[in-house]
PDB file of C-alpha atoms in Angstrom:
ATOM      1  CA  MET A  11     -15.558  -9.262  -3.304  1.00  0.00           C
ATOM      2  CA  SER A  12     -13.613  -7.457  -0.607  1.00  0.00           C
ATOM      3  CA  GLU A  13     -13.327  -8.585   2.983  1.00  0.00           C
ATOM      4  CA  ARG A  14     -13.735  -6.055   5.808  1.00  0.00           C
ATOM      5  CA  VAL A  15     -10.851  -6.390   8.240  1.00  0.00           C
ATOM      6  CA  ARG A  16     -10.673  -5.190  11.850  1.00  0.00           C
ATOM      7  CA  ARG A  17      -7.288  -4.947  13.569  1.00  0.00           C
ATOM      8  CA  GLN A  18      -6.873  -4.061  17.228  1.00  0.00           C
ATOM      9  CA  ILE A  19      -4.444  -1.339  18.265  1.00  0.00           C
ATOM     10  CA  PRO A  20      -3.342  -1.868  21.874  1.00  0.00           C
ATOM     11  CA  GLU A  21      -4.273   0.999  24.227  1.00  0.00           C
ATOM     12  CA  LEU A  22      -5.914   2.943  21.378  1.00  0.00           C
ATOM     13  CA  GLY A  23      -8.834   1.072  19.800  1.00  0.00           C
ATOM     14  CA  TYR A  24      -9.041  -0.512  16.355  1.00  0.00           C
ATOM     15  CA  VAL A  25      -8.868   0.108  12.608  1.00  0.00           C
ATOM     16  CA  GLU A  26     -11.194  -1.224   9.917  1.00  0.00           C
ATOM     17  CA  PHE A  27     -10.699  -1.352   6.166  1.00  0.00           C
ATOM     18  CA  ASP A  28     -11.689  -3.389   3.124  1.00  0.00           C
ATOM     19  CA  GLN A  29      -8.948  -5.817   2.208  1.00  0.00           C
ATOM     20  CA  ASP A  30      -9.339  -5.638  -1.561  1.00  0.00           C
ATOM     21  CA  ARG A  31      -5.721  -5.550  -2.688  1.00  0.00           C
ATOM     22  CA  SER A  32      -6.720  -4.656  -6.267  1.00  0.00           C
ATOM     23  CA  LYS A  33      -7.725  -1.158  -5.026  1.00  0.00           C
ATOM     24  CA  ASP A  34      -4.692  -0.510  -2.808  1.00  0.00           C
ATOM     25  CA  VAL A  35      -2.562   2.598  -3.287  1.00  0.00           C
ATOM     26  CA  GLN A  36       1.160   2.133  -3.961  1.00  0.00           C
ATOM     27  CA  PHE A  37       3.865   4.317  -2.397  1.00  0.00           C
ATOM     28  CA  GLY A  38       7.302   3.222  -3.519  1.00  0.00           C
ATOM     29  CA  ASP A  39       7.667  -0.354  -2.323  1.00  0.00           C
ATOM     30  CA  ALA A  40       4.662  -0.280   0.033  1.00  0.00           C
ATOM     31  CA  PHE A  41       0.933  -0.739  -0.604  1.00  0.00           C
ATOM     32  CA  ARG A  42      -1.942   0.402   1.607  1.00  0.00           C
ATOM     33  CA  PRO A  43      -5.743   0.449   1.529  1.00  0.00           C
ATOM     34  CA  PRO A  44      -7.351   3.558  -0.016  1.00  0.00           C
ATOM     35  CA  TRP A  45      -9.254   4.292   3.226  1.00  0.00           C
ATOM     36  CA  VAL A  46      -9.221   3.279   6.877  1.00  0.00           C
ATOM     37  CA  ASP A  47     -11.716   3.885   9.688  1.00  0.00           C
ATOM     38  CA  VAL A  48     -10.012   4.392  13.059  1.00  0.00           C
ATOM     39  CA  THR A  49     -11.993   4.034  16.293  1.00  0.00           C
ATOM     40  CA  ILE A  50     -10.332   5.349  19.422  1.00  0.00           C
ATOM     41  CA  VAL A  51     -11.883   4.033  22.604  1.00  0.00           C
ATOM     42  CA  ASP A  52     -10.601   5.618  25.805  1.00  0.00           C
ATOM     43  CA  PRO A  53     -12.729   4.633  28.820  1.00  0.00           C
ATOM     44  CA  GLY A  54     -10.947   7.215  30.977  1.00  0.00           C
ATOM     45  CA  ALA A  55     -12.089  10.020  28.661  1.00  0.00           C
ATOM     46  CA  GLN A  56     -15.754   8.886  28.532  1.00  0.00           C
ATOM     47  CA  CYS A  57     -15.841   9.268  24.757  1.00  0.00           C
ATOM     48  CA  GLU A  58     -15.361   7.340  21.551  1.00  0.00           C
ATOM     49  CA  MET A  59     -13.806   8.924  18.487  1.00  0.00           C
ATOM     50  CA  THR A  60     -14.021   7.647  14.911  1.00  0.00           C
ATOM     51  CA  LEU A  61     -11.871   9.044  12.119  1.00  0.00           C
ATOM     52  CA  ARG A  62     -11.994   8.324   8.381  1.00  0.00           C
ATOM     53  CA  LEU A  63      -8.543   8.399   6.811  1.00  0.00           C
ATOM     54  CA  GLU A  64      -8.372   8.409   3.016  1.00  0.00           C
ATOM     55  CA  HIS A  65      -5.955   9.208   0.235  1.00  0.00           C
ATOM     56  CA  ARG A  66      -6.456  12.585  -1.454  1.00  0.00           C
ATOM     57  CA  ASN A  67      -4.147  13.065  -4.437  1.00  0.00           C
ATOM     58  CA  LYS A  68      -2.273   9.965  -3.210  1.00  0.00           C
ATOM     59  CA  ILE A  69      -1.651  11.631   0.162  1.00  0.00           C
ATOM     60  CA  PRO A  70      -3.189  10.220   3.384  1.00  0.00           C
ATOM     61  CA  ALA A  71      -5.534  12.698   5.062  1.00  0.00           C
ATOM     62  CA  CYS A  72      -8.302  12.778   7.661  1.00  0.00           C
ATOM     63  CA  THR A  73     -11.642  13.416   5.932  1.00  0.00           C
ATOM     64  CA  ALA A  74     -14.032  12.995   8.878  1.00  0.00           C
ATOM     65  CA  ILE A  75     -14.010  12.949  12.678  1.00  0.00           C
ATOM     66  CA  LYS A  76     -16.926  11.862  14.853  1.00  0.00           C
ATOM     67  CA  ILE A  77     -16.833  12.148  18.650  1.00  0.00           C
ATOM     68  CA  ARG A  78     -19.561  10.803  20.892  1.00  0.00           C
ATOM     69  CA  SER A  79     -19.920  10.717  24.624  1.00  0.00           C
ATOM     70  CA  THR A  80     -20.103   7.241  26.167  1.00  0.00           C
ATOM     71  CA  ASP A  81     -21.364   8.654  29.477  1.00  0.00           C
ATOM     72  CA  PRO A  82     -24.794  10.397  29.518  1.00  0.00           C
ATOM     73  CA  ALA A  83     -23.657  12.678  32.354  1.00  0.00           C
ATOM     74  CA  TRP A  84     -20.571  13.858  30.503  1.00  0.00           C
ATOM     75  CA  SER A  85     -20.117  16.344  27.640  1.00  0.00           C
ATOM     76  CA  ILE A  86     -17.348  16.697  25.080  1.00  0.00           C
ATOM     77  CA  THR A  87     -14.899  19.585  25.466  1.00  0.00           C
ATOM     78  CA  GLY A  88     -11.962  20.907  23.464  1.00  0.00           C
ATOM     79  CA  LYS A  89      -9.478  18.786  25.389  1.00  0.00           C
ATOM     80  CA  GLU A  90     -10.550  15.696  23.420  1.00  0.00           C
ATOM     81  CA  LEU A  91      -9.571  17.388  20.158  1.00  0.00           C
ATOM     82  CA  HIS A  92      -6.313  18.673  21.637  1.00  0.00           C
ATOM     83  CA  ALA A  93      -5.417  15.118  22.669  1.00  0.00           C
ATOM     84  CA  ILE A  94      -5.155  14.046  19.009  1.00  0.00           C
ATOM     85  CA  ASN A  95      -1.849  14.420  17.213  1.00  0.00           C
ATOM     86  CA  LEU A  96      -3.544  13.974  13.848  1.00  0.00           C
ATOM     87  CA  ASP A  97      -0.406  13.895  11.668  1.00  0.00           C
ATOM     88  CA  GLU A  98       1.219  11.286  13.919  1.00  0.00           C
ATOM     89  CA  LEU A  99      -1.981   9.220  13.987  1.00  0.00           C
ATOM     90  CA  ILE A 100      -2.308   9.265  10.184  1.00  0.00           C
ATOM     91  CA  ARG A 101       1.326   8.204   9.735  1.00  0.00           C
ATOM     92  CA  TYR A 102       1.027   5.486  12.362  1.00  0.00           C
ATOM     93  CA  VAL A 103      -2.230   3.994  11.070  1.00  0.00           C
ATOM     94  CA  PHE A 104      -1.217   3.868   7.421  1.00  0.00           C
ATOM     95  CA  GLN A 105       2.155   2.390   8.421  1.00  0.00           C
ATOM     96  CA  ALA A 106       0.324  -0.266  10.434  1.00  0.00           C
ATOM     97  CA  VAL A 107      -1.956  -1.294   7.544  1.00  0.00           C
ATOM     98  CA  SER A 108       0.725  -1.105   4.832  1.00  0.00           C
ATOM     99  CA  TYR A 109       2.331  -4.157   3.326  1.00  0.00           C
ATOM    100  CA  ARG A 110       5.149  -4.932   0.949  1.00  0.00           C
ATOM    101  CA  VAL A 111       5.465  -7.572  -1.738  1.00  0.00           C
ATOM    102  CA  VAL A 112       8.887  -9.168  -1.414  1.00  0.00           C
ATOM    103  CA  ASP A 113      10.371 -11.401  -4.090  1.00  0.00           C
ATOM    104  CA  ARG A 114      12.621 -14.047  -2.536  1.00  0.00           C
ATOM    105  CA  ASN A 115      14.129 -16.620  -4.880  1.00  0.00           C
ATOM    106  CA  GLY A 116      11.235 -16.297  -7.325  1.00  0.00           C
ATOM    107  CA  THR A 117       8.578 -16.549  -4.610  1.00  0.00           C
ATOM    108  CA  ARG A 118       6.427 -13.492  -3.900  1.00  0.00           C
ATOM    109  CA  THR A 119       5.664 -12.979  -0.228  1.00  0.00           C
ATOM    110  CA  ILE A 120       3.434 -10.348   1.351  1.00  0.00           C
ATOM    111  CA  VAL A 121       4.970  -8.716   4.422  1.00  0.00           C
ATOM    112  CA  GLU A 122       2.310  -7.021   6.554  1.00  0.00           C
ATOM    113  CA  GLY A 123       2.808  -3.837   8.575  1.00  0.00           C
ATOM    114  CA  LYS A 124       2.963  -4.187  12.345  1.00  0.00           C
ATOM    115  CA  ILE A 125       0.845  -2.695  15.085  1.00  0.00           C
ATOM    116  CA  ASP A 126       3.125  -2.646  18.120  1.00  0.00           C
ATOM    117  CA  GLY A 127       1.163  -0.212  20.272  1.00  0.00           C
ATOM    118  CA  PRO A 128      -0.236   3.294  20.056  1.00  0.00           C
ATOM    119  CA  PRO A 129       1.679   6.078  18.320  1.00  0.00           C
ATOM    120  CA  SER A 130       4.003   8.248  20.372  1.00  0.00           C
ATOM    121  CA  GLY A 131       2.183  10.849  22.402  1.00  0.00           C
ATOM    122  CA  TRP A 132      -0.723   8.498  23.209  1.00  0.00           C
ATOM    123  CA  GLY A 133       0.406   7.455  26.670  1.00  0.00           C
ATOM    124  CA  SER A 134       2.565   4.522  25.649  1.00  0.00           C
ATOM    125  CA  ALA A 135       5.741   4.172  27.677  1.00  0.00           C
ATOM    126  CA  THR A 136       7.674   2.843  24.698  1.00  0.00           C
ATOM    127  CA  GLY A 137       6.147   4.981  21.942  1.00  0.00           C
ATOM    128  CA  ARG A 138       5.980   3.986  18.299  1.00  0.00           C
ATOM    129  CA  LYS A 139       8.533   1.526  17.007  1.00  0.00           C
ATOM    130  CA  GLY A 140      10.313   2.286  13.741  1.00  0.00           C
ATOM    131  CA  ARG A 141       9.599   0.439  10.546  1.00  0.00           C
ATOM    132  CA  GLY A 142      13.222  -0.421   9.865  1.00  0.00           C
ATOM    133  CA  VAL A 143      15.480   0.642   7.031  1.00  0.00           C
ATOM    134  CA  ARG A 144      13.752   1.387   3.727  1.00  0.00           C
ATOM    135  CA  ALA A 145      15.619   0.616   0.514  1.00  0.00           C
ATOM    136  CA  ILE A 146      16.065   3.893  -1.363  1.00  0.00           C
ATOM    137  CA  THR A 147      15.945   2.640  -4.933  1.00  0.00           C
ATOM    138  CA  PRO A 148      15.633   4.717  -8.121  1.00  0.00           C
ATOM    139  CA  GLU A 149      11.993   3.552  -8.374  1.00  0.00           C
ATOM    140  CA  PHE A 150      11.325   4.698  -4.815  1.00  0.00           C
ATOM    141  CA  LEU A 151      12.875   8.115  -5.496  1.00  0.00           C
ATOM    142  CA  GLU A 152      10.771   8.454  -8.663  1.00  0.00           C
ATOM    143  CA  GLU A 153       7.666   7.942  -6.515  1.00  0.00           C
ATOM    144  CA  VAL A 154       8.938  10.552  -4.009  1.00  0.00           C
ATOM    145  CA  ALA A 155       9.497  13.015  -6.857  1.00  0.00           C
ATOM    146  CA  GLN A 156       6.003  12.365  -8.242  1.00  0.00           C
ATOM    147  CA  VAL A 157       4.329  12.977  -4.868  1.00  0.00           C
ATOM    148  CA  TYR A 158       6.417  16.147  -4.481  1.00  0.00           C
ATOM    149  CA  ARG A 159       5.439  17.420  -7.964  1.00  0.00           C
ATOM    150  CA  ASP A 160       1.758  16.577  -7.407  1.00  0.00           C
ATOM    151  CA  ASN A 161       1.764  18.775  -4.306  1.00  0.00           C
ATOM    152  CA  VAL A 162       4.173  21.586  -5.231  1.00  0.00           C
ATOM    153  CA  GLY A 163       1.374  24.167  -4.881  1.00  0.00           C
ATOM    154  CA  GLY A 164       0.932  23.327  -1.180  1.00  0.00           C
ATOM    155  CA  ASN A 165       3.518  21.823   1.137  1.00  0.00           C
ATOM    156  CA  PRO A 166       5.216  19.147  -0.985  1.00  0.00           C
ATOM    157  CA  THR A 167       7.673  17.899   1.645  1.00  0.00           C
ATOM    158  CA  GLN A 168       4.827  17.423   4.124  1.00  0.00           C
ATOM    159  CA  ALA A 169       2.945  15.529   1.399  1.00  0.00           C
ATOM    160  CA  VAL A 170       5.947  13.207   1.022  1.00  0.00           C
ATOM    161  CA  ALA A 171       6.049  12.724   4.816  1.00  0.00           C
ATOM    162  CA  ARG A 172       2.373  11.778   4.934  1.00  0.00           C
ATOM    163  CA  GLY A 173       2.512   9.719   1.765  1.00  0.00           C
ATOM    164  CA  PHE A 174       5.376   7.544   2.940  1.00  0.00           C
ATOM    165  CA  GLY A 175       4.542   7.534   6.655  1.00  0.00           C
ATOM    166  CA  VAL A 176       7.765   9.193   7.789  1.00  0.00           C
ATOM    167  CA  SER A 177       8.761  12.284   9.748  1.00  0.00           C
ATOM    168  CA  LEU A 178       9.108  15.634   8.010  1.00  0.00           C
ATOM    169  CA  ARG A 179      12.866  15.402   8.498  1.00  0.00           C
ATOM    170  CA  MET A 180      13.075  12.001   6.762  1.00  0.00           C
ATOM    171  CA  ALA A 181      10.820  13.285   3.965  1.00  0.00           C
ATOM    172  CA  GLY A 182      13.342  16.101   3.472  1.00  0.00           C
ATOM    173  CA  VAL A 183      16.087  13.484   3.118  1.00  0.00           C
ATOM    174  CA  TYR A 184      14.025  11.634   0.474  1.00  0.00           C
ATOM    175  CA  VAL A 185      13.395  14.882  -1.440  1.00  0.00           C
ATOM    176  CA  GLN A 186      17.091  15.799  -1.303  1.00  0.00           C
ATOM    177  CA  LYS A 187      18.080  12.356  -2.605  1.00  0.00           C
ATOM    178  CA  ALA A 188      15.540  12.759  -5.442  1.00  0.00           C
ATOM    179  CA  ARG A 189      17.154  16.131  -6.253  1.00  0.00           C
ATOM    180  CA  GLU A 190      20.641  14.593  -6.169  1.00  0.00           C
ATOM    181  CA  GLY A 191      19.384  11.885  -8.554  1.00  0.00           C
ATOM    182  CA  GLY A 192      18.167  14.522 -11.024  1.00  0.00           C
ATOM    183  CA  LEU A 193      14.488  13.700 -10.477  1.00  0.00           C
ATOM    184  CA  LEU A 194      13.730  17.161  -9.048  1.00  0.00           C
ATOM    185  CA  PRO A 195      15.447  20.455  -9.866  1.00  0.00           C
ATOM    186  CA  GLN A 196      17.600  22.223  -7.283  1.00  0.00           C
ATOM    187  CA  THR A 197      15.857  25.055  -5.430  1.00  0.00           C
ATOM    188  CA  SER A 198      16.715  28.351  -3.834  1.00  0.00           C
ATOM    189  CA  ARG A 199      15.988  28.660  -0.129  1.00  0.00           C
ATOM    190  CA  GLY A 200      12.280  29.369   0.379  1.00  0.00           C
ATOM    191  CA  LYS A 201      11.282  28.725  -3.240  1.00  0.00           C
ATOM    192  CA  LYS A 202       9.544  25.533  -4.324  1.00  0.00           C
ATOM    193  CA  SER A 203      10.459  23.956  -7.624  1.00  0.00           C
ATOM    194  CA  ALA A 204       9.393  20.727  -9.245  1.00  0.00           C
TER     195      ALA A 204
END
């Protein structure tokens, strides 16, 4: 039976998910829950926002947004939607709930993701902290290539960025390294190939 977990995100709200590790989705060396509910509570905005983030074709995506007024004298306007940097939020949340299984001297240890504060662009003075250096192993690049191939009909590099919780620029680096390793064919500028 799975356990529902709630983790606070300073200055943003909280996330909830079922901690049933048998159902987690693997991306390279990281694992994450298949869905997360994010509740953003901003007393200054007089509203509460709940988002459902799920994996679609192994790519994290927002599948539902609910906004409700917390003040009966106040109505919701477009500025609440404009305040959300959805791609950044998705990356940040799935990074925060990800974990790795590390093998040290024959002992397997689970290393949890960190929630240091809200993602950049959410009013934090320090912004989002990086996740550190990721080991780019052949297995990791195979996973990058698979995500790219699974999404070649759309925007495959953006799918890699969302899937691995990195910027579009870093996703481009991963894709290029997969190409250099022979896992993806070389392309002509402006033409996708997998």
